[in-house]
């Protein structure tokens, strides 16, 4: 991977925005489903339909709780530059770009692919404390740390 300049604060803001947008969409969908469940007419299938909708609402509320946890955890992510990998580090390896923050997974920022990973993930645990130039192997994939931002 060629060396590109990334502004960590922009990436941090982008991840926060993605989480907030997901929260809003889910809130809207929960409200829509609640409205729809109120509009169901009494039919022979009435009880089973309402039960299914209640289960769906319950699942969405759990997802909403998890997203709110991600949002809360993002407030703990540091935005300072360090030499060693820690929570808040943007790590560029010869294979990928990792933002050690929350478990959001793959995302694209300005056309570049990143992975927002939790500090508890195996990848982050393997990289913690390392400096540029260090190498590691995880799941039979060898990587070299090019840059830590």
JSON list of C-alpha atoms in Angstrom, two decimals:
[
{"chain": "A", "resi": 1, "resn": "UNK", "atom": "CA", "xyz": [0.00, 0.00, 0.00]},
{"chain": "A", "resi": 2, "resn": "UNK", "atom": "CA", "xyz": [1.30, 3.40, -0.90]},
{"chain": "A", "resi": 3, "resn": "UNK", "atom": "CA", "xyz": [1.73, 5.86, 1.92]},
{"chain": "A", "resi": 4, "resn": "UNK", "atom": "CA", "xyz": [-1.21, 8.24, 2.00]},
{"chain": "A", "resi": 5, "resn": "UNK", "atom": "CA", "xyz": [-1.90, 11.01, 4.45]},
{"chain": "A", "resi": 6, "resn": "UNK", "atom": "CA", "xyz": [-4.93, 10.28, 6.61]},
{"chain": "A", "resi": 7, "resn": "UNK", "atom": "CA", "xyz": [-6.41, 12.72, 9.08]},
{"chain": "A", "resi": 8, "resn": "UNK", "atom": "CA", "xyz": [-7.33, 10.57, 12.06]},
{"chain": "A", "resi": 9, "resn": "UNK", "atom": "CA", "xyz": [-9.82, 13.10, 13.45]},
{"chain": "A", "resi": 10, "resn": "UNK", "atom": "CA", "xyz": [-11.74, 13.00, 10.15]},
{"chain": "A", "resi": 11, "resn": "UNK", "atom": "CA", "xyz": [-11.89, 9.21, 10.27]},
{"chain": "A", "resi": 12, "resn": "UNK", "atom": "CA", "xyz": [-12.98, 9.33, 13.92]},
{"chain": "A", "resi": 13, "resn": "UNK", "atom": "CA", "xyz": [-15.76, 11.80, 13.03]},
{"chain": "A", "resi": 14, "resn": "UNK", "atom": "CA", "xyz": [-16.79, 9.62, 10.09]},
{"chain": "A", "resi": 15, "resn": "UNK", "atom": "CA", "xyz": [-17.11, 6.51, 12.30]},
{"chain": "A", "resi": 16, "resn": "UNK", "atom": "CA", "xyz": [-19.18, 8.52, 14.81]},
{"chain": "A", "resi": 17, "resn": "UNK", "atom": "CA", "xyz": [-21.43, 9.74, 11.98]},
{"chain": "A", "resi": 18, "resn": "UNK", "atom": "CA", "xyz": [-21.92, 6.21, 10.61]},
{"chain": "A", "resi": 19, "resn": "UNK", "atom": "CA", "xyz": [-22.96, 4.98, 14.06]},
{"chain": "A", "resi": 20, "resn": "UNK", "atom": "CA", "xyz": [-25.34, 7.95, 14.55]},
{"chain": "A", "resi": 21, "resn": "UNK", "atom": "CA", "xyz": [-26.92, 7.37, 11.13]},
{"chain": "A", "resi": 22, "resn": "UNK", "atom": "CA", "xyz": [-27.45, 3.68, 11.90]},
{"chain": "A", "resi": 23, "resn": "UNK", "atom": "CA", "xyz": [-29.08, 4.64, 15.22]},
{"chain": "A", "resi": 24, "resn": "UNK", "atom": "CA", "xyz": [-31.46, 7.07, 13.47]},
{"chain": "A", "resi": 25, "resn": "UNK", "atom": "CA", "xyz": [-32.42, 4.54, 10.78]},
{"chain": "A", "resi": 26, "resn": "UNK", "atom": "CA", "xyz": [-33.10, 1.88, 13.38]},
{"chain": "A", "resi": 27, "resn": "UNK", "atom": "CA", "xyz": [-35.19, 4.28, 15.52]},
{"chain": "A", "resi": 28, "resn": "UNK", "atom": "CA", "xyz": [-37.25, 5.16, 12.44]},
{"chain": "A", "resi": 29, "resn": "UNK", "atom": "CA", "xyz": [-37.71, 1.50, 11.55]},
{"chain": "A", "resi": 30, "resn": "UNK", "atom": "CA", "xyz": [-38.78, 0.63, 15.10]},
{"chain": "A", "resi": 31, "resn": "UNK", "atom": "CA", "xyz": [-41.33, 3.47, 15.03]},
{"chain": "A", "resi": 32, "resn": "UNK", "atom": "CA", "xyz": [-42.60, 2.31, 11.61]},
{"chain": "A", "resi": 33, "resn": "UNK", "atom": "CA", "xyz": [-42.96, -1.27, 12.86]},
{"chain": "A", "resi": 34, "resn": "UNK", "atom": "CA", "xyz": [-44.77, -0.12, 16.02]},
{"chain": "A", "resi": 35, "resn": "UNK", "atom": "CA", "xyz": [-47.21, 1.90, 13.89]},
{"chain": "A", "resi": 36, "resn": "UNK", "atom": "CA", "xyz": [-47.74, -1.07, 11.58]},
{"chain": "A", "resi": 37, "resn": "UNK", "atom": "CA", "xyz": [-48.41, -3.39, 14.52]},
{"chain": "A", "resi": 38, "resn": "UNK", "atom": "CA", "xyz": [-51.11, -0.99, 15.78]},
{"chain": "A", "resi": 39, "resn": "UNK", "atom": "CA", "xyz": [-52.78, -0.99, 12.37]},
{"chain": "A", "resi": 40, "resn": "UNK", "atom": "CA", "xyz": [-53.19, -4.77, 12.13]},
{"chain": "A", "resi": 41, "resn": "UNK", "atom": "CA", "xyz": [-56.86, -5.66, 11.85]},
{"chain": "A", "resi": 42, "resn": "UNK", "atom": "CA", "xyz": [-58.37, -8.45, 13.90]},
{"chain": "A", "resi": 43, "resn": "UNK", "atom": "CA", "xyz": [-58.11, -11.50, 11.69]},
{"chain": "A", "resi": 44, "resn": "UNK", "atom": "CA", "xyz": [-57.57, -15.21, 12.36]},
{"chain": "A", "resi": 45, "resn": "UNK", "atom": "CA", "xyz": [-53.83, -14.58, 11.99]},
{"chain": "A", "resi": 46, "resn": "UNK", "atom": "CA", "xyz": [-53.91, -11.47, 14.18]},
{"chain": "A", "resi": 47, "resn": "UNK", "atom": "CA", "xyz": [-52.17, -12.93, 17.24]},
{"chain": "A", "resi": 48, "resn": "UNK", "atom": "CA", "xyz": [-49.34, -14.62, 15.36]},
{"chain": "A", "resi": 49, "resn": "UNK", "atom": "CA", "xyz": [-48.70, -11.52, 13.23]},
{"chain": "A", "resi": 50, "resn": "UNK", "atom": "CA", "xyz": [-48.54, -9.26, 16.29]},
{"chain": "A", "resi": 51, "resn": "UNK", "atom": "CA", "xyz": [-46.31, -11.75, 18.06]},
{"chain": "A", "resi": 52, "resn": "UNK", "atom": "CA", "xyz": [-43.90, -11.81, 15.11]},
{"chain": "A", "resi": 53, "resn": "UNK", "atom": "CA", "xyz": [-43.85, -8.01, 14.97]},
{"chain": "A", "resi": 54, "resn": "UNK", "atom": "CA", "xyz": [-43.19, -7.80, 18.72]},
{"chain": "A", "resi": 55, "resn": "UNK", "atom": "CA", "xyz": [-40.26, -10.20, 18.29]},
{"chain": "A", "resi": 56, "resn": "UNK", "atom": "CA", "xyz": [-38.95, -8.05, 15.43]},
{"chain": "A", "resi": 57, "resn": "UNK", "atom": "CA", "xyz": [-39.25, -4.90, 17.56]},
{"chain": "A", "resi": 58, "resn": "UNK", "atom": "CA", "xyz": [-37.45, -6.64, 20.42]},
{"chain": "A", "resi": 59, "resn": "UNK", "atom": "CA", "xyz": [-34.56, -7.63, 18.10]},
{"chain": "A", "resi": 60, "resn": "UNK", "atom": "CA", "xyz": [-34.30, -4.07, 16.75]},
{"chain": "A", "resi": 61, "resn": "UNK", "atom": "CA", "xyz": [-34.26, -2.66, 20.27]},
{"chain": "A", "resi": 62, "resn": "UNK", "atom": "CA", "xyz": [-31.36, -4.98, 21.12]},
{"chain": "A", "resi": 63, "resn": "UNK", "atom": "CA", "xyz": [-29.51, -3.76, 18.01]},
{"chain": "A", "resi": 64, "resn": "UNK", "atom": "CA", "xyz": [-30.24, -0.19, 19.05]},
{"chain": "A", "resi": 65, "resn": "UNK", "atom": "CA", "xyz": [-28.76, -0.89, 22.47]},
{"chain": "A", "resi": 66, "resn": "UNK", "atom": "CA", "xyz": [-25.62, -2.30, 20.87]},
{"chain": "A", "resi": 67, "resn": "UNK", "atom": "CA", "xyz": [-25.30, 0.76, 18.60]},
{"chain": "A", "resi": 68, "resn": "UNK", "atom": "CA", "xyz": [-25.73, 3.08, 21.59]},
{"chain": "A", "resi": 69, "resn": "UNK", "atom": "CA", "xyz": [-22.92, 1.14, 23.31]},
{"chain": "A", "resi": 70, "resn": "UNK", "atom": "CA", "xyz": [-20.71, 1.70, 20.25]},
{"chain": "A", "resi": 71, "resn": "UNK", "atom": "CA", "xyz": [-21.51, 5.41, 20.35]},
{"chain": "A", "resi": 72, "resn": "UNK", "atom": "CA", "xyz": [-20.65, 5.56, 24.06]},
{"chain": "A", "resi": 73, "resn": "UNK", "atom": "CA", "xyz": [-17.41, 3.63, 23.50]},
{"chain": "A", "resi": 74, "resn": "UNK", "atom": "CA", "xyz": [-16.37, 6.01, 20.71]},
{"chain": "A", "resi": 75, "resn": "UNK", "atom": "CA", "xyz": [-16.28, 8.82, 23.26]},
{"chain": "A", "resi": 76, "resn": "UNK", "atom": "CA", "xyz": [-13.44, 6.94, 25.01]},
{"chain": "A", "resi": 77, "resn": "UNK", "atom": "CA", "xyz": [-11.36, 6.66, 21.82]},
{"chain": "A", "resi": 78, "resn": "UNK", "atom": "CA", "xyz": [-8.32, 8.92, 21.96]},
{"chain": "A", "resi": 79, "resn": "UNK", "atom": "CA", "xyz": [-7.52, 11.24, 19.09]},
{"chain": "A", "resi": 80, "resn": "UNK", "atom": "CA", "xyz": [-3.85, 11.78, 19.92]},
{"chain": "A", "resi": 81, "resn": "UNK", "atom": "CA", "xyz": [-0.96, 10.58, 17.83]},
{"chain": "A", "resi": 82, "resn": "UNK", "atom": "CA", "xyz": [1.27, 7.92, 19.36]},
{"chain": "A", "resi": 83, "resn": "UNK", "atom": "CA", "xyz": [4.28, 5.85, 18.35]},
{"chain": "A", "resi": 84, "resn": "UNK", "atom": "CA", "xyz": [2.87, 2.62, 19.72]},
{"chain": "A", "resi": 85, "resn": "UNK", "atom": "CA", "xyz": [-0.47, 1.06, 18.80]},
{"chain": "A", "resi": 86, "resn": "UNK", "atom": "CA", "xyz": [-3.24, 1.67, 21.36]},
{"chain": "A", "resi": 87, "resn": "UNK", "atom": "CA", "xyz": [-6.95, 2.48, 21.52]},
{"chain": "A", "resi": 88, "resn": "UNK", "atom": "CA", "xyz": [-7.55, 5.22, 18.95]},
{"chain": "A", "resi": 89, "resn": "UNK", "atom": "CA", "xyz": [-4.62, 4.32, 16.71]},
{"chain": "A", "resi": 90, "resn": "UNK", "atom": "CA", "xyz": [-4.97, 4.30, 12.97]},
{"chain": "A", "resi": 91, "resn": "UNK", "atom": "CA", "xyz": [-2.73, 1.44, 11.84]},
{"chain": "A", "resi": 92, "resn": "UNK", "atom": "CA", "xyz": [-1.57, 1.10, 8.25]},
{"chain": "A", "resi": 93, "resn": "UNK", "atom": "CA", "xyz": [-0.11, -2.31, 7.40]},
{"chain": "A", "resi": 94, "resn": "UNK", "atom": "CA", "xyz": [1.13, -3.63, 4.09]},
{"chain": "A", "resi": 95, "resn": "UNK", "atom": "CA", "xyz": [-2.25, -5.38, 3.74]},
{"chain": "A", "resi": 96, "resn": "UNK", "atom": "CA", "xyz": [-4.94, -3.18, 5.32]},
{"chain": "A", "resi": 97, "resn": "UNK", "atom": "CA", "xyz": [-5.88, -0.10, 7.35]},
{"chain": "A", "resi": 98, "resn": "UNK", "atom": "CA", "xyz": [-7.23, -0.59, 10.87]},
{"chain": "A", "resi": 99, "resn": "UNK", "atom": "CA", "xyz": [-8.83, 1.96, 13.15]},
{"chain": "A", "resi": 100, "resn": "UNK", "atom": "CA", "xyz": [-8.71, 0.61, 16.70]},
{"chain": "A", "resi": 101, "resn": "UNK", "atom": "CA", "xyz": [-11.90, 2.00, 18.16]},
{"chain": "A", "resi": 102, "resn": "UNK", "atom": "CA", "xyz": [-15.16, 0.03, 18.09]},
{"chain": "A", "resi": 103, "resn": "UNK", "atom": "CA", "xyz": [-16.28, -3.11, 16.32]},
{"chain": "A", "resi": 104, "resn": "UNK", "atom": "CA", "xyz": [-17.91, -1.53, 13.28]},
{"chain": "A", "resi": 105, "resn": "UNK", "atom": "CA", "xyz": [-16.20, -3.67, 10.65]},
{"chain": "A", "resi": 106, "resn": "UNK", "atom": "CA", "xyz": [-15.36, -2.62, 7.13]},
{"chain": "A", "resi": 107, "resn": "UNK", "atom": "CA", "xyz": [-16.06, 0.92, 5.96]},
{"chain": "A", "resi": 108, "resn": "UNK", "atom": "CA", "xyz": [-14.94, 3.15, 3.12]},
{"chain": "A", "resi": 109, "resn": "UNK", "atom": "CA", "xyz": [-13.64, 6.64, 3.68]},
{"chain": "A", "resi": 110, "resn": "UNK", "atom": "CA", "xyz": [-12.76, 8.82, 0.69]},
{"chain": "A", "resi": 111, "resn": "UNK", "atom": "CA", "xyz": [-12.46, 5.72, -1.49]},
{"chain": "A", "resi": 112, "resn": "UNK", "atom": "CA", "xyz": [-10.13, 3.85, 0.88]},
{"chain": "A", "resi": 113, "resn": "UNK", "atom": "CA", "xyz": [-11.08, 0.68, 2.72]},
{"chain": "A", "resi": 114, "resn": "UNK", "atom": "CA", "xyz": [-10.70, 0.65, 6.51]},
{"chain": "A", "resi": 115, "resn": "UNK", "atom": "CA", "xyz": [-11.61, -1.74, 9.27]},
{"chain": "A", "resi": 116, "resn": "UNK", "atom": "CA", "xyz": [-12.89, -0.32, 12.56]},
{"chain": "A", "resi": 117, "resn": "UNK", "atom": "CA", "xyz": [-11.95, -2.96, 15.10]},
{"chain": "A", "resi": 118, "resn": "UNK", "atom": "CA", "xyz": [-12.44, -3.27, 18.83]},
{"chain": "A", "resi": 119, "resn": "UNK", "atom": "CA", "xyz": [-9.37, -3.30, 21.08]},
{"chain": "A", "resi": 120, "resn": "UNK", "atom": "CA", "xyz": [-10.65, -6.71, 22.27]},
{"chain": "A", "resi": 121, "resn": "UNK", "atom": "CA", "xyz": [-10.46, -8.21, 18.76]},
{"chain": "A", "resi": 122, "resn": "UNK", "atom": "CA", "xyz": [-7.71, -10.76, 18.07]},
{"chain": "A", "resi": 123, "resn": "UNK", "atom": "CA", "xyz": [-6.18, -8.44, 15.44]},
{"chain": "A", "resi": 124, "resn": "UNK", "atom": "CA", "xyz": [-6.00, -5.46, 17.81]},
{"chain": "A", "resi": 125, "resn": "UNK", "atom": "CA", "xyz": [-4.66, -7.61, 20.66]},
{"chain": "A", "resi": 126, "resn": "UNK", "atom": "CA", "xyz": [-1.92, -8.87, 18.35]},
{"chain": "A", "resi": 127, "resn": "UNK", "atom": "CA", "xyz": [-0.93, -5.33, 17.31]},
{"chain": "A", "resi": 128, "resn": "UNK", "atom": "CA", "xyz": [-1.21, -3.53, 20.67]},
{"chain": "A", "resi": 129, "resn": "UNK", "atom": "CA", "xyz": [2.02, -1.85, 21.72]},
{"chain": "A", "resi": 130, "resn": "UNK", "atom": "CA", "xyz": [3.74, -2.41, 18.37]},
{"chain": "A", "resi": 131, "resn": "UNK", "atom": "CA", "xyz": [5.57, 0.30, 16.43]},
{"chain": "A", "resi": 132, "resn": "UNK", "atom": "CA", "xyz": [5.99, 0.91, 12.69]},
{"chain": "A", "resi": 133, "resn": "UNK", "atom": "CA", "xyz": [8.29, -1.71, 11.19]},
{"chain": "A", "resi": 134, "resn": "UNK", "atom": "CA", "xyz": [7.01, -4.49, 13.46]},
{"chain": "A", "resi": 135, "resn": "UNK", "atom": "CA", "xyz": [5.66, -7.63, 11.83]},
{"chain": "A", "resi": 136, "resn": "UNK", "atom": "CA", "xyz": [3.08, -10.16, 12.95]},
{"chain": "A", "resi": 137, "resn": "UNK", "atom": "CA", "xyz": [1.12, -13.14, 11.69]},
{"chain": "A", "resi": 138, "resn": "UNK", "atom": "CA", "xyz": [-2.54, -13.80, 12.45]},
{"chain": "A", "resi": 139, "resn": "UNK", "atom": "CA", "xyz": [-4.59, -16.55, 10.81]},
{"chain": "A", "resi": 140, "resn": "UNK", "atom": "CA", "xyz": [-1.63, -17.41, 8.58]},
{"chain": "A", "resi": 141, "resn": "UNK", "atom": "CA", "xyz": [-1.57, -13.86, 7.17]},
{"chain": "A", "resi": 142, "resn": "UNK", "atom": "CA", "xyz": [1.73, -12.06, 7.65]},
{"chain": "A", "resi": 143, "resn": "UNK", "atom": "CA", "xyz": [1.59, -8.26, 7.93]},
{"chain": "A", "resi": 144, "resn": "UNK", "atom": "CA", "xyz": [4.08, -5.48, 8.47]},
{"chain": "A", "resi": 145, "resn": "UNK", "atom": "CA", "xyz": [3.10, -2.27, 10.24]},
{"chain": "A", "resi": 146, "resn": "UNK", "atom": "CA", "xyz": [3.91, 0.60, 7.92]},
{"chain": "A", "resi": 147, "resn": "UNK", "atom": "CA", "xyz": [2.54, 3.51, 9.91]},
{"chain": "A", "resi": 148, "resn": "UNK", "atom": "CA", "xyz": [0.81, 4.30, 13.21]},
{"chain": "A", "resi": 149, "resn": "UNK", "atom": "CA", "xyz": [-1.20, 7.50, 13.32]}
]
